[in-house]
Structure formats: C-alpha cells, structure tokens
Tab-separated table of C-alpha atoms in Angstrom:
chain	number	residue	atom	x	y	z
A	203	UNK	CA	97.846	108.175	105.282
A	204	UNK	CA	99.912	106.765	102.366
A	205	UNK	CA	99.833	103.062	101.609
A	206	UNK	CA	102.575	101.187	103.436
A	207	UNK	CA	105.319	99.415	101.539
A	208	UNK	CA	104.631	95.701	101.315
A	209	UNK	CA	106.824	93.956	103.882
A	210	UNK	CA	108.505	90.855	102.461
A	211	UNK	CA	107.504	87.701	104.341
A	212	UNK	CA	108.481	84.069	104.081
A	213	UNK	CA	106.038	82.622	101.536
A	214	UNK	CA	103.250	80.362	102.853
A	215	UNK	CA	103.844	81.105	106.528
A	216	UNK	CA	100.613	81.244	108.520
A	217	UNK	CA	98.973	83.338	111.194
A	218	UNK	CA	95.542	82.575	112.664
A	219	UNK	CA	93.151	84.949	114.448
A	220	UNK	CA	90.006	83.731	116.207
A	221	UNK	CA	87.193	85.900	117.542
A	222	UNK	CA	85.611	84.156	120.523
A	223	UNK	CA	82.374	84.392	122.494
A	224	UNK	CA	82.389	85.056	126.232
A	225	UNK	CA	79.282	83.512	127.803
A	226	UNK	CA	77.798	83.380	131.275
A	227	UNK	CA	77.790	79.920	132.866
A	228	UNK	CA	74.404	80.825	134.389
A	229	UNK	CA	72.269	81.338	131.272
A	230	UNK	CA	74.900	80.998	128.496
A	231	UNK	CA	74.033	84.401	127.068
A	232	UNK	CA	76.940	86.669	126.139
A	233	UNK	CA	78.753	88.155	129.128
A	234	UNK	CA	80.555	91.565	128.938
A	235	UNK	CA	83.698	90.450	130.765
A	236	UNK	CA	86.418	90.950	128.168
A	237	UNK	CA	88.300	93.464	130.319
A	238	UNK	CA	88.351	91.099	133.309
A	239	UNK	CA	89.539	88.205	131.176
A	240	UNK	CA	92.236	90.267	129.467
A	241	UNK	CA	93.490	91.354	132.891
A	242	UNK	CA	93.893	87.722	133.973
A	243	UNK	CA	95.680	86.884	130.716
A	244	UNK	CA	98.074	89.822	130.894
A	245	UNK	CA	101.017	87.562	131.799
A	246	UNK	CA	100.096	84.490	129.788
A	247	UNK	CA	102.863	82.185	128.629
A	248	UNK	CA	103.312	81.630	124.919
A	249	UNK	CA	104.006	83.652	121.782
A	250	UNK	CA	100.320	84.076	120.953
A	251	UNK	CA	98.373	87.288	121.401
A	252	UNK	CA	95.013	88.185	122.963
A	253	UNK	CA	93.198	91.506	122.599
A	254	UNK	CA	89.736	93.091	122.777
A	255	UNK	CA	87.190	93.203	119.991
A	256	UNK	CA	84.470	95.734	119.230
A	257	UNK	CA	82.081	94.716	122.040
A	258	UNK	CA	82.803	93.618	125.587
A	259	UNK	CA	81.494	90.079	125.144
A	260	UNK	CA	84.175	89.023	122.698
A	261	UNK	CA	87.941	88.758	122.423
A	262	UNK	CA	90.369	88.015	119.619
A	263	UNK	CA	93.289	85.655	119.895
A	264	UNK	CA	96.164	85.455	117.424
A	265	UNK	CA	98.786	82.790	116.847
A	266	UNK	CA	102.469	83.390	116.313
A	267	UNK	CA	103.897	82.906	112.811
A	268	UNK	CA	103.565	79.209	111.949
A	269	UNK	CA	104.652	76.926	109.127
A	270	UNK	CA	103.088	73.497	109.793
A	271	UNK	CA	99.873	71.980	111.069
A	272	UNK	CA	101.148	70.203	114.196
A	273	UNK	CA	102.907	73.213	115.776
A	274	UNK	CA	99.964	75.455	114.902
A	275	UNK	CA	97.484	73.029	116.428
A	276	UNK	CA	99.672	72.660	119.537
A	277	UNK	CA	99.878	76.437	120.000
A	278	UNK	CA	96.129	76.895	119.560
A	279	UNK	CA	95.478	74.142	122.100
A	280	UNK	CA	97.870	75.759	124.586
A	281	UNK	CA	96.091	79.047	124.002
A	282	UNK	CA	92.699	77.338	124.461
A	283	UNK	CA	93.808	75.790	127.759
A	284	UNK	CA	95.144	79.046	129.227
A	285	UNK	CA	92.033	80.961	128.159
A	286	UNK	CA	89.779	78.273	129.601
A	287	UNK	CA	91.568	78.305	132.954
A	288	UNK	CA	91.256	82.079	133.183
A	289	UNK	CA	87.586	81.977	132.138
A	290	UNK	CA	86.746	79.418	134.839
A	291	UNK	CA	88.148	81.803	137.456
A	292	UNK	CA	85.557	84.337	136.281
A	293	UNK	CA	82.713	81.810	136.002
A	294	UNK	CA	82.389	82.396	132.273
A	295	UNK	CA	82.677	80.095	129.305
A	296	UNK	CA	84.379	80.541	125.950
A	297	UNK	CA	82.831	79.300	122.725
A	298	UNK	CA	83.450	79.244	119.013
A	299	UNK	CA	80.692	79.687	116.481
A	300	UNK	CA	80.077	82.536	114.048
A	301	UNK	CA	77.096	83.983	115.926
A	302	UNK	CA	75.702	83.611	119.412
A	303	UNK	CA	72.394	81.786	119.092
A	304	UNK	CA	70.132	84.223	120.960
A	305	UNK	CA	71.976	87.361	122.097
A	306	UNK	CA	70.366	90.704	121.204
A	307	UNK	CA	72.585	93.310	119.604
A	308	UNK	CA	71.017	96.133	121.613
A	309	UNK	CA	72.345	94.600	124.842
A	310	UNK	CA	75.970	94.742	123.719
A	311	UNK	CA	78.474	97.275	125.046
A	312	UNK	CA	81.220	98.833	122.940
A	313	UNK	CA	84.730	98.102	124.225
A	314	UNK	CA	86.307	101.432	125.284
A	315	UNK	CA	89.031	102.117	122.721
A	316	UNK	CA	89.355	105.097	120.410
A	317	UNK	CA	88.894	103.037	117.230
A	318	UNK	CA	85.876	101.101	118.514
A	319	UNK	CA	84.208	104.328	119.682
A	320	UNK	CA	84.901	105.820	116.256
A	321	UNK	CA	83.297	102.815	114.538
A	322	UNK	CA	80.295	103.051	116.859
A	323	UNK	CA	79.837	106.734	116.011
A	324	UNK	CA	80.242	106.054	112.290
A	325	UNK	CA	78.144	102.913	111.854
A	326	UNK	CA	75.500	103.323	114.565
A	327	UNK	CA	73.630	100.133	115.420
A	328	UNK	CA	75.685	98.154	112.887
A	329	UNK	CA	78.656	98.381	115.273
A	330	UNK	CA	76.813	96.432	117.977
A	331	UNK	CA	75.358	94.060	115.380
A	332	UNK	CA	78.978	93.313	114.508
A	333	UNK	CA	79.100	91.076	117.593
A	334	UNK	CA	79.851	88.154	115.308
A	335	UNK	CA	82.819	85.831	115.414
A	336	UNK	CA	85.187	84.931	112.605
A	337	UNK	CA	88.460	83.193	111.884
A	338	UNK	CA	91.015	85.161	109.880
A	339	UNK	CA	94.011	83.449	108.289
A	340	UNK	CA	97.139	85.280	107.121
A	341	UNK	CA	99.406	83.783	104.448
A	342	UNK	CA	102.915	85.168	103.943
A	343	UNK	CA	103.960	86.579	100.550
A	344	UNK	CA	107.329	87.876	99.399
A	345	UNK	CA	106.024	90.992	97.629
A	346	UNK	CA	102.873	92.926	96.867
A	347	UNK	CA	102.526	91.770	93.251
A	348	UNK	CA	102.547	88.102	94.242
A	349	UNK	CA	100.158	88.868	97.109
A	350	UNK	CA	97.591	90.415	94.768
A	351	UNK	CA	97.940	87.573	92.245
A	352	UNK	CA	97.280	85.061	95.011
A	353	UNK	CA	94.389	87.097	96.419
A	354	UNK	CA	92.556	86.984	93.084
A	355	UNK	CA	93.422	83.347	92.386
A	356	UNK	CA	91.920	82.403	95.753
A	357	UNK	CA	88.580	83.970	94.847
A	358	UNK	CA	87.471	80.651	93.344
A	359	UNK	CA	88.003	78.910	96.682
A	360	UNK	CA	86.275	81.404	98.982
A	361	UNK	CA	83.043	79.302	98.989
A	362	UNK	CA	85.052	76.302	100.258
A	363	UNK	CA	86.092	78.159	103.383
A	364	UNK	CA	82.625	79.564	104.014
A	365	UNK	CA	81.003	76.132	103.740
A	366	UNK	CA	83.634	74.226	105.731
A	367	UNK	CA	83.721	76.723	108.601
A	368	UNK	CA	80.032	77.659	108.704
A	369	UNK	CA	78.824	77.715	112.314
A	370	UNK	CA	76.225	80.477	112.521
A	371	UNK	CA	72.741	79.125	111.743
A	372	UNK	CA	70.999	80.872	114.662
A	373	UNK	CA	70.495	84.617	115.146
A	374	UNK	CA	68.457	86.126	117.998
A	375	UNK	CA	66.805	82.809	118.780
A	376	UNK	CA	65.788	81.958	115.214
A	377	UNK	CA	67.151	79.444	112.721
A	378	UNK	CA	67.969	81.726	109.806
A	379	UNK	CA	68.105	78.949	107.220
A	380	UNK	CA	71.697	79.993	106.528
A	381	UNK	CA	74.699	77.882	107.491
A	382	UNK	CA	76.700	81.119	107.829
A	383	UNK	CA	74.426	83.989	108.812
A	384	UNK	CA	77.459	85.831	110.181
A	385	UNK	CA	78.571	86.980	106.746
A	386	UNK	CA	75.253	88.781	106.228
A	387	UNK	CA	76.271	91.096	109.084
A	388	UNK	CA	79.684	91.675	107.513
A	389	UNK	CA	78.102	92.388	104.118
A	390	UNK	CA	76.126	95.287	105.642
A	391	UNK	CA	79.313	97.332	105.882
A	392	UNK	CA	80.507	99.532	103.030
A	393	UNK	CA	83.722	98.320	101.408
A	394	UNK	CA	82.910	94.677	102.147
A	395	UNK	CA	82.767	91.850	99.597
A	396	UNK	CA	85.497	91.464	97.003
A	397	UNK	CA	88.663	93.476	96.484
A	398	UNK	CA	89.052	95.461	93.241
A	399	UNK	CA	90.766	93.637	90.411
A	400	UNK	CA	94.213	95.203	90.414
A	401	UNK	CA	97.265	93.095	89.688
A	402	UNK	CA	100.288	95.138	90.810
A	403	UNK	CA	101.185	96.802	94.101
A	404	UNK	CA	101.816	100.091	92.288
A	405	UNK	CA	98.328	99.938	90.780
A	406	UNK	CA	96.863	99.101	94.183
A	407	UNK	CA	98.703	102.110	95.607
A	408	UNK	CA	96.977	104.374	93.055
A	409	UNK	CA	93.597	102.881	93.995
A	410	UNK	CA	94.339	103.388	97.697
A	411	UNK	CA	95.340	107.010	97.110
A	412	UNK	CA	92.077	107.685	95.266
A	413	UNK	CA	90.069	106.133	98.106
A	414	UNK	CA	91.867	108.089	100.815
A	415	UNK	CA	91.461	111.316	98.826
A	416	UNK	CA	87.672	110.883	99.039
A	417	UNK	CA	87.862	110.732	102.845
A	418	UNK	CA	86.005	107.396	102.818
A	419	UNK	CA	89.124	105.426	103.735
A	420	UNK	CA	91.815	106.266	106.278
A	421	UNK	CA	93.723	102.968	106.435
A	422	UNK	CA	93.625	99.354	105.245
A	423	UNK	CA	91.492	98.559	108.308
A	424	UNK	CA	88.581	100.346	106.637
A	425	UNK	CA	88.374	97.637	103.951
A	426	UNK	CA	86.191	94.714	105.065
A	427	UNK	CA	86.907	92.624	101.991
A	428	UNK	CA	86.687	88.831	102.041
A	429	UNK	CA	90.421	88.743	101.297
A	430	UNK	CA	92.603	91.796	101.794
A	431	UNK	CA	96.327	92.512	101.658
A	432	UNK	CA	98.075	93.388	104.926
A	433	UNK	CA	101.243	95.162	103.779
A	434	UNK	CA	102.587	95.777	107.289
A	435	UNK	CA	102.603	92.008	107.909
A	436	UNK	CA	103.545	90.965	104.382
A	437	UNK	CA	100.431	88.786	104.071
A	438	UNK	CA	97.056	88.379	102.507
A	439	UNK	CA	94.249	87.829	104.993
A	440	UNK	CA	91.284	85.500	104.365
A	441	UNK	CA	88.331	86.781	106.414
A	442	UNK	CA	85.299	84.700	105.376
A	443	UNK	CA	85.488	81.852	107.899
A	444	UNK	CA	83.160	81.583	110.890
A	445	UNK	CA	85.042	80.716	114.061
A	446	UNK	CA	84.904	76.903	114.264
A	447	UNK	CA	83.699	75.091	117.386
A	448	UNK	CA	87.176	73.577	117.979
A	449	UNK	CA	90.725	74.846	117.609
A	450	UNK	CA	91.733	71.661	115.774
A	451	UNK	CA	89.357	72.549	112.960
A	452	UNK	CA	90.634	76.132	112.966
A	453	UNK	CA	94.180	74.824	112.468
A	454	UNK	CA	93.017	72.451	109.719
A	455	UNK	CA	91.268	75.262	107.817
A	456	UNK	CA	94.415	77.386	107.974
A	457	UNK	CA	96.534	74.579	106.553
A	458	UNK	CA	93.953	73.861	103.838
A	459	UNK	CA	94.439	77.473	102.765
A	460	UNK	CA	98.215	77.081	102.943
A	461	UNK	CA	98.120	73.991	100.703
A	462	UNK	CA	95.795	75.627	98.158
A	463	UNK	CA	98.163	78.609	98.041
A	464	UNK	CA	101.112	76.259	97.519
A	465	UNK	CA	99.237	74.519	94.678
A	466	UNK	CA	98.305	77.829	93.030
A	467	UNK	CA	101.799	79.303	93.301
A	468	UNK	CA	103.713	76.245	92.131
A	469	UNK	CA	101.374	74.793	89.486
A	470	UNK	CA	99.579	77.975	88.330
A	471	UNK	CA	96.592	76.009	87.016
A	472	UNK	CA	94.998	79.221	85.695
A	473	UNK	CA	95.527	82.959	85.529
A	474	UNK	CA	93.008	84.996	87.528
A	475	UNK	CA	90.830	87.346	85.481
A	476	UNK	CA	88.227	90.002	86.167
A	477	UNK	CA	85.566	87.647	84.739
A	478	UNK	CA	86.265	85.203	87.586
A	479	UNK	CA	84.177	87.571	89.707
A	480	UNK	CA	81.062	87.237	87.499
A	481	UNK	CA	79.966	84.241	89.590
A	482	UNK	CA	81.653	85.292	92.838
A	483	UNK	CA	78.605	86.710	94.618
A	484	UNK	CA	76.408	83.768	93.563
A	485	UNK	CA	78.956	81.207	94.761
A	486	UNK	CA	79.446	83.115	98.019
A	487	UNK	CA	75.687	83.216	98.645
A	488	UNK	CA	75.308	79.504	97.940
A	489	UNK	CA	78.005	78.676	100.496
A	490	UNK	CA	76.467	80.959	103.140
A	491	UNK	CA	72.928	79.743	102.576
A	492	UNK	CA	73.374	76.028	101.976
A	493	UNK	CA	76.880	75.240	103.226
A	494	UNK	CA	78.324	72.041	101.816
A	495	UNK	CA	75.044	71.374	99.976
A	496	UNK	CA	75.388	74.599	98.007
A	497	UNK	CA	76.369	74.862	94.363
A	498	UNK	CA	79.447	76.432	92.848
A	499	UNK	CA	79.792	77.682	89.270
A	500	UNK	CA	83.185	77.387	87.604
A	501	UNK	CA	83.946	80.827	86.123
A	502	UNK	CA	85.745	79.293	83.117
A	503	UNK	CA	83.552	76.337	82.130
A	504	UNK	CA	80.283	77.740	83.571
A	505	UNK	CA	79.559	74.236	84.892
A	506	UNK	CA	77.804	73.782	88.240
A	507	UNK	CA	78.716	71.262	90.894
A	508	UNK	CA	78.067	70.637	94.570
A	509	UNK	CA	80.413	72.475	96.874
A	510	UNK	CA	81.005	69.223	98.741
A	511	UNK	CA	82.200	67.545	95.530
A	512	UNK	CA	84.398	70.507	94.568
A	513	UNK	CA	86.075	70.425	97.986
A	514	UNK	CA	86.695	66.677	97.733
A	515	UNK	CA	88.280	67.137	94.298
A	516	UNK	CA	90.419	69.991	95.588
A	517	UNK	CA	91.614	67.969	98.583
A	518	UNK	CA	92.736	65.231	96.184
A	519	UNK	CA	94.425	67.796	93.917
A	520	UNK	CA	96.480	69.296	96.749
A	521	UNK	CA	97.441	66.031	98.466
A	522	UNK	CA	101.036	66.267	97.263
A	523	UNK	CA	101.308	69.784	98.664
A	524	UNK	CA	99.741	68.636	101.932
A	525	UNK	CA	102.344	65.880	102.130
A	526	UNK	CA	105.193	68.329	101.499
A	527	UNK	CA	103.826	70.712	104.144
A	528	UNK	CA	103.116	67.974	106.710
A	529	UNK	CA	99.415	68.812	106.548
A	530	UNK	CA	97.864	65.437	105.693
A	531	UNK	CA	96.247	65.260	109.138
A	532	UNK	CA	94.624	68.623	108.449
A	533	UNK	CA	93.332	67.418	105.071
A	534	UNK	CA	91.967	64.223	106.617
A	535	UNK	CA	90.183	66.168	109.357
A	536	UNK	CA	88.458	68.261	106.700
A	537	UNK	CA	87.631	65.184	104.594
A	538	UNK	CA	85.825	63.760	107.612
A	539	UNK	CA	83.909	66.998	108.149
A	540	UNK	CA	82.873	67.126	104.495
A	541	UNK	CA	80.968	63.874	105.018
A	542	UNK	CA	79.884	64.397	108.630
A	543	UNK	CA	78.727	67.984	108.073
A	544	UNK	CA	79.997	71.374	109.176
A	545	UNK	CA	79.550	72.961	112.605
A	546	UNK	CA	76.215	74.499	111.565
A	547	UNK	CA	74.986	70.937	111.038
A	548	UNK	CA	76.176	69.961	114.532
A	549	UNK	CA	74.432	72.948	116.139
A	550	UNK	CA	71.176	72.148	114.354
A	551	UNK	CA	71.455	68.511	115.383
A	552	UNK	CA	71.671	69.562	119.038
A	553	UNK	CA	68.568	71.736	118.651
A	554	UNK	CA	66.757	68.896	116.881
A	555	UNK	CA	67.213	66.764	120.021
A	556	UNK	CA	64.771	69.115	121.730
A	557	UNK	CA	67.396	71.137	123.587
A	558	UNK	CA	66.872	74.769	124.484
A	559	UNK	CA	69.231	77.124	122.663
A	560	UNK	CA	70.973	77.838	125.975
A	561	UNK	CA	71.842	74.131	126.156
A	562	UNK	CA	73.085	74.242	122.560
A	563	UNK	CA	75.429	77.123	123.469
A	564	UNK	CA	76.491	75.205	126.586
A	565	UNK	CA	77.409	72.240	124.391
A	566	UNK	CA	79.385	74.473	122.033
A	567	UNK	CA	81.197	75.940	125.036
A	568	UNK	CA	82.123	72.473	126.279
A	569	UNK	CA	83.443	71.568	122.814
A	570	UNK	CA	85.696	74.638	122.644
A	571	UNK	CA	86.945	74.542	126.238
A	572	UNK	CA	87.403	70.787	126.288
C-alpha cells in the first residue's frame, strides 16, 4: 500500500481519543461487555465517536475536531455522561487509568474484528497484554513537511506528557514502582519508540516504501511510535499519555500540547536535530519510572533538571499562547496537578489508606463517571 498524500488540515486543530476500562460493579475487575455497550450507544447524540478496541473490556472514544479548551471539555463531558448512562443500564462502570490494577491478561478476550484477529495471530500473548489504556491527541498541520518538523520538535516535551498523565502504577495486583507502567507494554511491540529522523514528506515516503517492501509494514497503523504522522487526517498524533482519571484533565493535556505546538511553530526556539534523540530514551524512562519527580536532560546544554520544574518553566513560557488560544484554564489545571501530583499519586494514596485494589478501582470509576 503506497503512503497516502498528506491531507491539509487547519493548523493547531485538535482531536482527542481516549481508551477506557469497562469494569464490573460487582468486583471491579474488567468486564467483557464492549459489544453490549456499543449497541446501546449506536444512536448517541453528538459529533463524537465510539468504537471497539483490541479486547472486549475496553472501548475507544474520539472527539470531533476542536479548536479551544472549553468546547473540547464540554464535548468530552457530554460524551462521559452518555457513556455513563449506558454503562449503568448494563451494571458496569467506566474508568480512566493507564492500566487496570489487577486484571490478568490471560482472561481477556479479543474483540472480533479482522484487524484485531490479525494482531492476535501476529503478536500472540502480547495482543492480550495490550489491554492498556491511553490518550491520543491529534494536532492539525497544513502539510507533511511541517508535520514532521513539529513531530521532531515535540520530542523534547514527550516526558512532560508521560509524567503529567501517568496513571498506571499497578499491574496484576502489584505496585510496579512506575508511574506509567502502561508504556512498558507498548514498548514490547516492534516499531514502537521514536520515529526515524526524516524531515520532508518525500523522504518519509521513501522510508515508508522501504518498510513496506520488507513486508514488515502494511500501513501507518503498524507503527506504534510515541508520535506518528496521520496523513489521512492531516495530523500528527501524540500517543504517550495514559488515559487520565477525568475528562477535564484529558482536555487540559490536549490544550497543553496545542499551546506548545503554537509556541514551537511561531517562535521556533530551536531547530530539531538527530542528536536531540541521544537523551530521548533516558528522559522517557525517567518520566515513566518517576513521573514528575523524574529528571530530564536538555539535549543541547546537557543540563539535568526535575521534570516538575521543566514543566513549570514551559507553562510560563507558553502563557501568551495559552491566552491567545483561550487555554489558560487548561494551563492552570495542569499547574495545580504539578504540585498536587499526577493520577498515579492519587491511586497510590488511595491504596495507602488501606483500601483493597478493588476499592481503588471503584474510586477511579466514580471519578470518571462523576
């Protein structure tokens, strides 16, 4: 399949996708009721989208094209309310969070679509272990060259989004010590991690042709990169975020990305280089392992700082762009979370109260469903 032409989109428009957990209200383990829920939501009102994911205990919701924080937050809250009403009819709950705290991958059931069955045949047990839950954010770009420039420029900020969104400390009943254990599951897949350093859409087309000629890649969906271009949408897609515990935070993270992109495009504070990726894997690991307490190395100066401090400095740097894009409320929500702690901190705090993990998941469900 040849690489699609890059569709021109309005710059800095947004689209948000959230992968969500379906849990039983009896024991708060995952519940394989995606088909039942999708049937109830078949005639939902709103421009948003809902569809299955790889296993039957998860769904993915997608916003319409958005430009500002308030309308995006309003749409996600409408979506949350309609999903919650449908879930209550089935006696299930819906939760955010990057992993379920104690589900076992071997219990999961592949959702019956041709692509998901293909992935199950190809990846074996990894397909069921991919029952993890992320937030993806699309940002509109006018052409492929600008999309690739922005993709590489954003590499310095990937740890911000991992640390701010981290909500997956528990896996199969154990505290992993990671704030975002979810990304370890993603990293198990071939063609995950960072995109190759190509700067033009023509050059990317040559790379894509070489990959498809090997038979390893059939389409852009086979790339599990942290940020990837989506030519059919005219966007780049950030894929590192865990699904937050609330839709308000999901909207705030999307607008933080929008404002950083605005800052990078308009001020061009640096030119991305291949050497920016020398510290990429270290910075990514620090954010996954330690969250806001992790360290980040500047690829230019080689200086280290706390991720929390780097985020605070970045929020101050993009304030003017947040004002122009009516996203100050989003920035302030994230400022508060930088000091209060991310969702992984909240989940651990609930466990530290002596709660069973089922009660922790119940609390997360109540937070998401309101």
